[in-house]
Amino acid sequence: MEPYHDLFEQLFGIAGQAGNVGGRLIDGGNPFEAPRQRDFPQPPLEILESGRIFKAAAQSLGYKPFPLPAANSPRAYTNPDGASLAPCQYCGHCERFFCEANAKASPAVLLYPLLRKQRNFEIRLHSQVTGLVYDKHARRVTAVQFIDLQTAQMYEQPADVVVLSGFTMTNTKLLLTSGIGRPYDPKTGEGVVGKNFCYQVMSSVPVFFKDRFINPFMASGASQMVVDEFNGDNFDHAGLGFFGGGYIYSNVTNGRPINARLHPAGTPRWGSAWKQANADWYAHAFNVAVHGSNYPHSRNYLDLDPTYRDAYGSPLLRMTFNFHENDHRMSEYVTNKAAGIARAMGATTVGAAQPRRGDFDARQYQTTHTTGGTVMGADPSTSVVSPHLQHWDAQNLFVVGASVYAHNAGYNPTGPLAALALRLGDDLVRYARQPRML
């Protein structure tokens, strides 16, 4: 997979510091990363004041911090396809918005303008796919059904090869509503479509510096310093009672005053004292955060709701999910490590560590990086698609996206997702030349 990871980084101008080139460890990069063939195509983003504080504290504890690889472009960049990015302006409106400076790598900026020039490519806007036409006897998908949202006309698009490349939830729902594959049954543990649904386990420790100017408005969507000592299998789990882990980082990604406000414990929730706390601490605080893994559980899954339907008459997708003992134990351990880094910073005030406790609460936003539901594997009895993302029950159907992940690692799933998609491009060429199970 490494060549496809490298190609993704070149196409999207990823900024970062390599930690392992050809087996040679590089100072300043991630010492735990697998060998890569060359460095990132762009140098890492500027280290923010929060990152400087985090870096010094982490190094004082013997950790090896490094800048988080980012799709924010630190300088003007032209990718191998000739598409260009401009330098990041480090504004406070980044991670949830398109970039007015054209400094954020995304398909909308780097991919679709190129594809629209191709005569054999067509994108149909204002359309909603509602299902796949499946020939169960022939084990093939013969067409895709969609609605033109402007005319309400239903269309059926015949196809020799179909790639399902929606969001995690969308991929799973379309397979379930189209009757492709066996739905997962949590009572028996049998079936495959909808199982292994995973979330992420997030936590944080707030820090406040009376005499250090943090200025969260000078940030980018991925301008963090990171330590990886407690992520995945990078540490000894013997006797800890849990699997997985997470990376710890200085969490400054935006400076929107309404969204990014930290207050010390005891601050009133309204009134003049609350307003004064906003003025005092807006530019003097940040979170030391944990981005934690989430492993599959037999009682976490996706299925079709038996009662509720969407605007097109299809059953809604139902998410059954909760955090379990492994999540709580992992979060407690790694968040305590984050608290140790926070205490080493010399902050005026270190807030209480906030590991994940209790049940999942859908009312509070936590993350959208969900995975699973159409997992890949070598055994058709336990997976939806093959290692080449080919559906076991429909030879001409391929599924790509975070829905094919068997679990959710500490990092967001973007990098491996892009690498799998690029590899699928080569596999589709092979399949078109000679249709078969790859």
CSV table of C-alpha atoms in Angstrom, one decimal:
chain,number,residue,atom,x,y,z
A,1,MET,CA,0.0,0.0,0.0
A,2,GLU,CA,2.9,2.4,0.5
A,3,PRO,CA,3.1,3.5,-3.2
A,4,TYR,CA,-0.5,4.5,-3.0
A,5,HIS,CA,0.0,6.4,0.2
A,6,ASP,CA,2.9,8.2,-1.5
A,7,LEU,CA,0.8,9.0,-4.6
A,8,PHE,CA,-2.0,10.4,-2.4
A,9,GLU,CA,0.5,12.6,-0.6
A,10,GLN,CA,1.9,13.9,-3.9
A,11,LEU,CA,-1.5,14.5,-5.5
A,12,PHE,CA,-2.8,16.4,-2.4
A,13,GLY,CA,0.4,18.2,-1.5
A,14,ILE,CA,0.5,16.8,2.1
A,15,ALA,CA,2.7,18.8,4.4
A,16,GLY,CA,4.7,16.9,7.0
A,17,GLN,CA,8.0,15.6,8.3
A,18,ALA,CA,8.9,12.0,7.5
A,19,GLY,CA,10.0,9.9,10.4
A,20,ASN,CA,11.2,6.8,8.5
A,21,VAL,CA,12.6,7.0,5.0
A,22,GLY,CA,13.6,3.6,3.7
A,23,GLY,CA,14.1,2.2,7.2
A,24,ARG,CA,16.2,5.2,8.3
A,25,LEU,CA,14.7,7.1,11.2
A,26,ILE,CA,14.5,10.9,10.8
A,27,ASP,CA,14.7,13.3,13.7
A,28,GLY,CA,11.6,15.5,14.1
A,29,GLY,CA,9.2,13.0,12.4
A,30,ASN,CA,7.0,10.2,13.8
A,31,PRO,CA,9.4,7.5,15.0
A,32,PHE,CA,6.7,4.9,14.9
A,33,GLU,CA,5.7,5.3,11.2
A,34,ALA,CA,6.3,2.5,8.7
A,35,PRO,CA,9.1,3.0,6.1
A,36,ARG,CA,8.2,5.3,3.3
A,37,GLN,CA,10.1,5.8,0.0
A,38,ARG,CA,10.6,9.6,0.4
A,39,ASP,CA,9.6,12.6,2.4
A,40,PHE,CA,6.3,14.4,2.2
A,41,PRO,CA,6.0,16.7,-0.8
A,42,GLN,CA,5.7,19.8,1.4
A,43,PRO,CA,7.4,20.8,4.6
A,44,PRO,CA,5.3,20.8,7.8
A,45,LEU,CA,3.1,23.7,8.7
A,46,GLU,CA,4.4,26.5,11.0
A,47,ILE,CA,4.5,25.4,14.7
A,48,LEU,CA,2.0,27.5,16.6
A,49,GLU,CA,2.6,28.9,20.1
A,50,SER,CA,0.5,26.1,21.5
A,51,GLY,CA,2.6,23.6,19.5
A,52,ARG,CA,5.9,25.1,20.9
A,53,ILE,CA,4.5,24.7,24.5
A,54,PHE,CA,3.4,21.2,23.8
A,55,LYS,CA,6.7,20.2,22.1
A,56,ALA,CA,8.8,21.4,25.0
A,57,ALA,CA,6.7,19.7,27.6
A,58,ALA,CA,6.5,16.4,25.7
A,59,GLN,CA,10.3,16.4,25.2
A,60,SER,CA,10.9,17.0,28.8
A,61,LEU,CA,9.1,13.8,29.5
A,62,GLY,CA,11.1,11.8,27.0
A,63,TYR,CA,8.6,11.7,24.2
A,64,LYS,CA,9.3,12.5,20.6
A,65,PRO,CA,6.7,15.1,19.3
A,66,PHE,CA,6.3,15.8,15.6
A,67,PRO,CA,4.0,18.0,13.4
A,68,LEU,CA,0.8,16.3,12.4
A,69,PRO,CA,0.8,15.7,8.6
A,70,ALA,CA,-1.7,18.1,7.0
A,71,ALA,CA,-3.6,18.8,3.8
A,72,ASN,CA,-3.2,22.5,4.5
A,73,SER,CA,-0.7,23.8,2.0
A,74,PRO,CA,2.2,25.8,3.7
A,75,ARG,CA,3.3,27.2,0.4
A,76,ALA,CA,2.4,27.4,-3.3
A,77,TYR,CA,2.2,23.9,-4.7
A,78,THR,CA,1.5,22.2,-8.0
A,79,ASN,CA,0.7,18.5,-8.0
A,80,PRO,CA,1.6,15.9,-10.6
A,81,ASP,CA,-1.7,16.6,-12.4
A,82,GLY,CA,-1.0,20.3,-12.7
A,83,ALA,CA,-3.5,21.4,-10.1
A,84,SER,CA,-2.4,24.1,-7.8
A,85,LEU,CA,-2.7,25.1,-4.2
A,86,ALA,CA,-1.9,28.5,-2.6
A,87,PRO,CA,-0.2,29.1,0.8
A,88,CYS,CA,-2.2,28.7,4.0
A,89,GLN,CA,-3.1,32.0,5.7
A,90,TYR,CA,-3.6,30.4,9.1
A,91,CYS,CA,-7.0,31.9,9.6
A,92,GLY,CA,-9.4,30.9,12.3
A,93,HIS,CA,-12.0,29.6,9.9
A,94,CYS,CA,-10.6,26.3,8.6
A,95,GLU,CA,-11.5,22.8,9.4
A,96,ARG,CA,-15.3,23.0,8.6
A,97,PHE,CA,-15.1,25.3,5.6
A,98,PHE,CA,-13.9,25.6,2.0
A,99,CYS,CA,-10.7,27.7,1.8
A,100,GLU,CA,-11.0,31.2,0.3
A,101,ALA,CA,-7.2,31.2,-0.2
A,102,ASN,CA,-7.3,27.9,-2.1
A,103,ALA,CA,-4.8,26.4,0.4
A,104,LYS,CA,-6.8,23.3,1.5
A,105,ALA,CA,-6.4,20.2,-0.5
A,106,SER,CA,-9.7,18.5,-1.4
A,107,PRO,CA,-11.3,16.7,-4.3
A,108,ALA,CA,-13.3,19.9,-5.0
A,109,VAL,CA,-10.1,21.8,-5.6
A,110,LEU,CA,-7.7,19.2,-7.0
A,111,LEU,CA,-9.8,16.4,-8.6
A,112,TYR,CA,-13.2,17.5,-10.0
A,113,PRO,CA,-11.9,20.4,-12.1
A,114,LEU,CA,-9.5,18.0,-13.8
A,115,LEU,CA,-12.2,15.3,-14.3
A,116,ARG,CA,-14.7,17.7,-15.8
A,117,LYS,CA,-12.3,18.2,-18.7
A,118,GLN,CA,-12.4,14.5,-19.6
A,119,ARG,CA,-14.8,13.6,-22.3
A,120,ASN,CA,-15.5,10.2,-20.8
A,121,PHE,CA,-16.5,11.7,-17.4
A,122,GLU,CA,-19.9,13.0,-16.4
A,123,ILE,CA,-21.1,14.2,-13.0
A,124,ARG,CA,-24.8,14.4,-12.4
A,125,LEU,CA,-25.6,17.1,-9.8
A,126,HIS,CA,-28.8,17.4,-7.8
A,127,SER,CA,-29.2,13.6,-7.9
A,128,GLN,CA,-29.9,11.2,-5.1
A,129,VAL,CA,-29.0,7.5,-5.5
A,130,THR,CA,-31.8,5.4,-4.0
A,131,GLY,CA,-30.7,1.8,-4.8
A,132,LEU,CA,-28.8,-0.7,-6.8
A,133,VAL,CA,-30.5,-3.1,-9.2
A,134,TYR,CA,-29.2,-6.5,-8.2
A,135,ASP,CA,-29.4,-9.8,-10.1
A,136,LYS,CA,-29.0,-12.3,-7.3
A,137,HIS,CA,-28.9,-15.3,-9.6
A,138,ALA,CA,-26.2,-13.8,-11.8
A,139,ARG,CA,-24.5,-12.2,-8.7
A,140,ARG,CA,-24.2,-8.9,-10.5
A,141,VAL,CA,-25.4,-5.3,-10.2
A,142,THR,CA,-27.0,-4.3,-13.4
A,143,ALA,CA,-27.9,-0.7,-12.8
A,144,VAL,CA,-28.0,2.2,-10.3
A,145,GLN,CA,-31.3,3.9,-9.5
A,146,PHE,CA,-31.4,7.7,-8.7
A,147,ILE,CA,-33.8,10.6,-8.5
A,148,ASP,CA,-33.3,13.9,-10.2
A,149,LEU,CA,-34.0,16.2,-7.3
A,150,GLN,CA,-35.0,19.1,-9.5
A,151,THR,CA,-37.6,17.2,-11.6
A,152,ALA,CA,-38.4,14.3,-9.2
A,153,GLN,CA,-37.9,12.0,-12.1
A,154,MET,CA,-36.6,8.5,-11.3
A,155,TYR,CA,-33.8,7.1,-13.5
A,156,GLU,CA,-32.2,3.7,-13.9
A,157,GLN,CA,-28.6,3.9,-15.1
A,158,PRO,CA,-27.3,0.6,-16.6
A,159,ALA,CA,-23.8,-0.3,-15.7
A,160,ASP,CA,-21.2,-3.0,-16.3
A,161,VAL,CA,-19.2,-2.0,-13.2
A,162,VAL,CA,-20.4,-0.1,-10.2
A,163,VAL,CA,-18.3,1.5,-7.5
A,164,LEU,CA,-20.1,2.4,-4.2
A,165,SER,CA,-18.1,5.3,-2.8
A,166,GLY,CA,-20.4,7.1,-0.4
A,167,PHE,CA,-20.1,8.0,3.2
A,168,THR,CA,-19.8,5.1,5.7
A,169,MET,CA,-23.5,5.2,6.5
A,170,THR,CA,-24.5,5.6,2.8
A,171,ASN,CA,-22.5,2.6,1.6
A,172,THR,CA,-24.1,0.4,4.3
A,173,LYS,CA,-27.6,1.6,3.7
A,174,LEU,CA,-27.5,1.1,-0.1
A,175,LEU,CA,-26.3,-2.5,0.3
A,176,LEU,CA,-29.0,-3.2,2.9
A,177,THR,CA,-31.9,-1.6,0.9
A,178,SER,CA,-30.7,-3.3,-2.3
A,179,GLY,CA,-30.5,-6.8,-0.7
A,180,ILE,CA,-26.8,-7.3,-1.5
A,181,GLY,CA,-25.1,-9.4,1.2
A,182,ARG,CA,-26.3,-10.8,4.5
A,183,PRO,CA,-27.4,-8.2,7.1
A,184,TYR,CA,-25.6,-8.6,10.4
A,185,ASP,CA,-27.7,-10.1,13.2
A,186,PRO,CA,-26.5,-9.1,16.7
A,187,LYS,CA,-28.4,-11.9,18.3
A,188,THR,CA,-26.7,-14.7,16.4
A,189,GLY,CA,-23.5,-12.9,15.4
A,190,GLU,CA,-24.1,-14.0,11.8
A,191,GLY,CA,-24.3,-11.8,8.7
A,192,VAL,CA,-21.8,-9.2,7.6
A,193,VAL,CA,-23.5,-6.0,6.3
A,194,GLY,CA,-23.7,-3.5,9.1
A,195,LYS,CA,-21.3,-5.1,11.6
A,196,ASN,CA,-18.1,-3.6,13.0
A,197,PHE,CA,-19.5,-0.1,13.1
A,198,CYS,CA,-17.0,2.0,15.0
A,199,TYR,CA,-16.7,5.6,16.2
A,200,GLN,CA,-13.8,7.5,17.8
A,201,VAL,CA,-13.0,8.0,21.5
A,202,MET,CA,-12.1,11.6,22.2
A,203,SER,CA,-11.0,13.3,25.4
A,204,SER,CA,-9.0,16.3,26.5
A,205,VAL,CA,-7.3,18.3,29.2
A,206,PRO,CA,-7.6,22.2,29.1
A,207,VAL,CA,-4.6,24.4,29.9
A,208,PHE,CA,-4.6,28.1,30.7
A,209,PHE,CA,-1.6,30.5,30.4
A,210,LYS,CA,-2.0,34.0,31.9
A,211,ASP,CA,1.2,35.2,30.4
A,212,ARG,CA,1.4,33.3,27.1
A,213,PHE,CA,-0.4,34.5,24.0
A,214,ILE,CA,-1.9,31.5,22.3
A,215,ASN,CA,-4.2,33.3,19.8
A,216,PRO,CA,-6.3,30.4,18.5
A,217,PHE,CA,-7.3,32.5,15.4
A,218,MET,CA,-3.8,32.0,14.0
A,219,ALA,CA,-4.4,28.3,13.2
A,220,SER,CA,-5.1,25.8,10.4
A,221,GLY,CA,-7.3,22.7,10.4
A,222,ALA,CA,-4.3,20.4,11.2
A,223,SER,CA,-1.7,22.6,12.9
A,224,GLN,CA,-1.1,20.3,15.8
A,225,MET,CA,2.0,18.9,17.5
A,226,VAL,CA,1.6,15.2,18.3
A,227,VAL,CA,3.1,12.4,20.3
A,228,ASP,CA,2.4,8.8,19.2
A,229,GLU,CA,3.9,6.9,22.2
A,230,PHE,CA,0.4,5.8,23.3
A,231,ASN,CA,-1.3,5.1,20.0
A,232,GLY,CA,-2.3,1.7,18.7
A,233,ASP,CA,0.4,-1.0,19.5
A,234,ASN,CA,3.2,1.6,20.1
A,235,PHE,CA,3.3,0.7,23.8
A,236,ASP,CA,3.2,-2.3,26.0
A,237,HIS,CA,-0.4,-3.2,26.9
A,238,ALA,CA,0.5,-6.0,29.3
A,239,GLY,CA,-1.7,-5.7,32.4
A,240,LEU,CA,-3.6,-2.7,31.2
A,241,GLY,CA,-6.8,-4.5,30.4
A,242,PHE,CA,-7.6,-2.8,27.1
A,243,PHE,CA,-6.7,-2.8,23.4
A,244,GLY,CA,-5.9,0.2,21.3
A,245,GLY,CA,-4.9,3.7,22.2
A,246,GLY,CA,-4.7,7.2,20.8
A,247,TYR,CA,-2.4,10.1,19.8
A,248,ILE,CA,-2.0,13.1,22.1
A,249,TYR,CA,-1.8,16.6,20.5
A,250,SER,CA,-2.1,20.3,21.0
A,251,ASN,CA,-5.6,21.0,19.8
A,252,VAL,CA,-5.8,24.4,18.1
A,253,THR,CA,-7.6,24.1,14.8
A,254,ASN,CA,-9.8,27.2,14.7
A,255,GLY,CA,-10.4,30.5,16.5
A,256,ARG,CA,-14.1,31.1,16.0
A,257,PRO,CA,-15.0,33.0,19.1
A,258,ILE,CA,-18.4,31.4,19.6
A,259,ASN,CA,-17.1,27.9,19.0
A,260,ALA,CA,-13.6,27.9,20.5
A,261,ARG,CA,-13.9,29.2,24.1
A,262,LEU,CA,-12.3,27.6,27.1
A,263,HIS,CA,-13.0,28.7,30.7
A,264,PRO,CA,-11.4,27.6,33.9
A,265,ALA,CA,-13.4,25.5,36.3
A,266,GLY,CA,-15.9,27.5,38.3
A,267,THR,CA,-16.6,30.1,35.7
A,268,PRO,CA,-20.3,31.1,35.7
A,269,ARG,CA,-22.3,30.0,32.6
A,270,TRP,CA,-23.7,33.4,31.9
A,271,GLY,CA,-23.6,37.1,33.0
A,272,SER,CA,-20.8,39.6,33.4
A,273,ALA,CA,-18.3,37.1,35.0
A,274,TRP,CA,-18.8,34.8,32.1
A,275,LYS,CA,-18.1,37.6,29.6
A,276,GLN,CA,-15.0,38.6,31.5
A,277,ALA,CA,-13.7,35.0,31.4
A,278,ASN,CA,-14.1,35.0,27.7
A,279,ALA,CA,-12.1,38.2,27.4
A,280,ASP,CA,-9.4,36.9,29.8
A,281,TRP,CA,-8.9,33.4,28.4
A,282,TYR,CA,-9.8,33.4,24.7
A,283,ALA,CA,-6.2,34.0,23.6
A,284,HIS,CA,-4.6,32.2,26.5
A,285,ALA,CA,-5.9,28.6,26.5
A,286,PHE,CA,-6.0,25.4,24.5
A,287,ASN,CA,-6.8,21.7,24.9
A,288,VAL,CA,-4.3,18.9,25.1
A,289,ALA,CA,-6.4,16.3,23.4
A,290,VAL,CA,-6.6,12.6,22.8
A,291,HIS,CA,-7.7,11.1,19.5
A,292,GLY,CA,-8.6,7.6,20.5
A,293,SER,CA,-9.3,4.3,18.7
A,294,ASN,CA,-12.6,2.4,18.8
A,295,TYR,CA,-12.7,-1.3,18.3
A,296,PRO,CA,-15.7,-3.3,17.1
A,297,HIS,CA,-18.2,-4.7,19.5
A,298,SER,CA,-20.9,-7.2,18.9
A,299,ARG,CA,-23.6,-4.7,20.0
A,300,ASN,CA,-22.4,-1.8,17.9
A,301,TYR,CA,-23.9,-2.1,14.4
A,302,LEU,CA,-26.0,-0.5,11.6
A,303,ASP,CA,-29.3,-1.8,10.3
A,304,LEU,CA,-32.5,-0.6,8.6
A,305,ASP,CA,-35.0,1.1,10.9
A,306,PRO,CA,-38.3,-1.0,11.0
A,307,THR,CA,-40.5,2.1,11.4
A,308,TYR,CA,-39.0,5.3,10.0
A,309,ARG,CA,-38.5,6.2,6.4
A,310,ASP,CA,-36.7,9.0,4.5
A,311,ALA,CA,-38.2,11.4,2.0
A,312,TYR,CA,-37.8,8.8,-0.8
A,313,GLY,CA,-39.7,6.1,1.0
A,314,SER,CA,-36.6,4.0,2.0
A,315,PRO,CA,-36.1,2.8,5.5
A,316,LEU,CA,-33.8,5.1,7.5
A,317,LEU,CA,-30.4,3.7,8.6
A,318,ARG,CA,-30.4,2.9,12.3
A,319,MET,CA,-27.2,3.2,14.3
A,320,THR,CA,-27.0,1.1,17.5
A,321,PHE,CA,-23.9,2.2,19.4
A,322,ASN,CA,-22.4,2.7,22.8
A,323,PHE,CA,-19.0,3.0,24.4
A,324,HIS,CA,-17.9,-0.1,26.3
A,325,GLU,CA,-15.4,-1.1,28.9
A,326,ASN,CA,-12.4,-1.2,26.5
A,327,ASP,CA,-13.2,2.3,25.4
A,328,HIS,CA,-13.4,3.6,28.9
A,329,ARG,CA,-10.2,1.9,30.1
A,330,MET,CA,-8.3,3.1,27.1
A,331,SER,CA,-9.5,6.6,27.4
A,332,GLU,CA,-8.7,6.8,31.1
A,333,TYR,CA,-5.1,5.6,30.6
A,334,VAL,CA,-4.2,7.7,27.6
A,335,THR,CA,-6.0,10.8,28.9
A,336,ASN,CA,-3.9,10.5,32.1
A,337,LYS,CA,-0.8,10.5,29.9
A,338,ALA,CA,-2.1,13.7,28.3
A,339,ALA,CA,-2.6,15.2,31.7
A,340,GLY,CA,1.0,14.5,32.5
A,341,ILE,CA,2.1,16.5,29.4
A,342,ALA,CA,-0.3,19.3,30.4
A,343,ARG,CA,1.2,19.5,33.9
A,344,ALA,CA,4.7,19.7,32.4
A,345,MET,CA,3.8,22.8,30.5
A,346,GLY,CA,4.0,25.2,33.4
A,347,ALA,CA,0.4,26.5,32.8
A,348,THR,CA,-1.3,28.9,35.1
A,349,THR,CA,-4.1,26.5,35.5
A,350,VAL,CA,-4.4,22.9,34.3
A,351,GLY,CA,-8.1,21.8,34.1
A,352,ALA,CA,-9.4,18.4,35.1
A,353,ALA,CA,-8.7,15.5,32.7
A,354,GLN,CA,-11.8,14.5,30.9
A,355,PRO,CA,-11.6,10.9,29.8
A,356,ARG,CA,-14.5,9.2,28.1
A,357,ARG,CA,-17.0,8.0,30.7
A,358,GLY,CA,-20.6,6.9,30.5
A,359,ASP,CA,-22.8,6.2,27.6
A,360,PHE,CA,-22.6,7.7,24.1
A,361,ASP,CA,-24.7,10.8,23.7
A,362,ALA,CA,-25.9,11.6,20.2
A,363,ARG,CA,-26.9,15.2,21.2
A,364,GLN,CA,-23.3,16.3,21.5
A,365,TYR,CA,-21.0,16.5,18.5
A,366,GLN,CA,-17.9,14.4,19.0
A,367,THR,CA,-16.7,13.3,15.5
A,368,THR,CA,-17.9,12.3,12.1
A,369,HIS,CA,-15.1,9.9,11.3
A,370,THR,CA,-17.1,6.7,11.6
A,371,THR,CA,-16.0,3.4,10.1
A,372,GLY,CA,-17.3,-0.1,9.4
A,373,GLY,CA,-20.5,-1.6,8.1
A,374,THR,CA,-19.1,-3.0,4.8
A,375,VAL,CA,-15.8,-4.4,6.1
A,376,MET,CA,-13.1,-6.0,3.9
A,377,GLY,CA,-11.5,-9.3,4.6
A,378,ALA,CA,-10.3,-12.6,3.2
A,379,ASP,CA,-13.3,-14.7,4.4
A,380,PRO,CA,-16.7,-14.1,2.8
A,381,SER,CA,-18.4,-15.4,6.0
A,382,THR,CA,-17.0,-12.5,8.1
A,383,SER,CA,-16.5,-9.7,5.5
A,384,VAL,CA,-18.5,-7.8,2.9
A,385,VAL,CA,-15.8,-7.1,0.3
A,386,SER,CA,-12.5,-8.8,-0.6
A,387,PRO,CA,-9.1,-7.2,0.1
A,388,HIS,CA,-9.5,-5.7,-3.4
A,389,LEU,CA,-12.8,-4.1,-2.3
A,390,GLN,CA,-14.8,-6.4,-4.6
A,391,HIS,CA,-18.2,-7.5,-3.2
A,392,TRP,CA,-18.3,-11.2,-2.4
A,393,ASP,CA,-21.9,-11.5,-3.7
A,394,ALA,CA,-21.6,-9.2,-6.7
A,395,GLN,CA,-18.4,-9.6,-8.8
A,396,ASN,CA,-18.9,-6.3,-10.6
A,397,LEU,CA,-19.6,-4.2,-7.5
A,398,PHE,CA,-16.7,-2.5,-5.6
A,399,VAL,CA,-17.1,-0.7,-2.3
A,400,VAL,CA,-14.6,2.0,-1.2
A,401,GLY,CA,-14.5,4.3,1.8
A,402,ALA,CA,-14.1,4.1,5.6
A,403,SER,CA,-17.0,1.6,5.6
A,404,VAL,CA,-14.6,-1.1,4.7
A,405,TYR,CA,-12.4,-0.6,7.8
A,406,ALA,CA,-12.6,-3.4,10.4
A,407,HIS,CA,-12.0,-1.0,13.2
A,408,ASN,CA,-11.2,2.7,13.8
A,409,ALA,CA,-7.6,3.5,14.6
A,410,GLY,CA,-6.5,6.5,16.6
A,411,TYR,CA,-6.0,8.6,13.5
A,412,ASN,CA,-8.7,9.8,11.2
A,413,PRO,CA,-9.2,7.3,8.3
A,414,THR,CA,-8.4,9.7,5.5
A,415,GLY,CA,-4.9,8.5,4.4
A,416,PRO,CA,-5.6,4.8,4.1
A,417,LEU,CA,-9.0,5.6,2.6
A,418,ALA,CA,-7.3,7.6,-0.2
A,419,ALA,CA,-4.6,4.9,-0.7
A,420,LEU,CA,-7.3,2.2,-1.0
A,421,ALA,CA,-9.2,4.3,-3.5
A,422,LEU,CA,-6.1,4.9,-5.7
A,423,ARG,CA,-5.3,1.2,-5.6
A,424,LEU,CA,-8.9,0.4,-6.6
A,425,GLY,CA,-8.3,2.5,-9.7
A,426,ASP,CA,-5.6,0.1,-10.8
A,427,ASP,CA,-7.8,-2.9,-9.9
A,428,LEU,CA,-10.7,-1.5,-12.0
A,429,VAL,CA,-8.5,-1.3,-15.0
A,430,ARG,CA,-7.5,-4.9,-14.5
A,431,TYR,CA,-11.1,-6.0,-14.0
A,432,ALA,CA,-12.4,-4.1,-17.1
A,433,ARG,CA,-9.8,-5.9,-19.2
A,434,GLN,CA,-10.7,-9.3,-17.8
A,435,PRO,CA,-13.8,-9.4,-15.5
A,436,ARG,CA,-13.2,-11.9,-12.6
A,437,MET,CA,-12.7,-12.1,-8.9
A,438,LEU,CA,-9.4,-10.3,-8.4
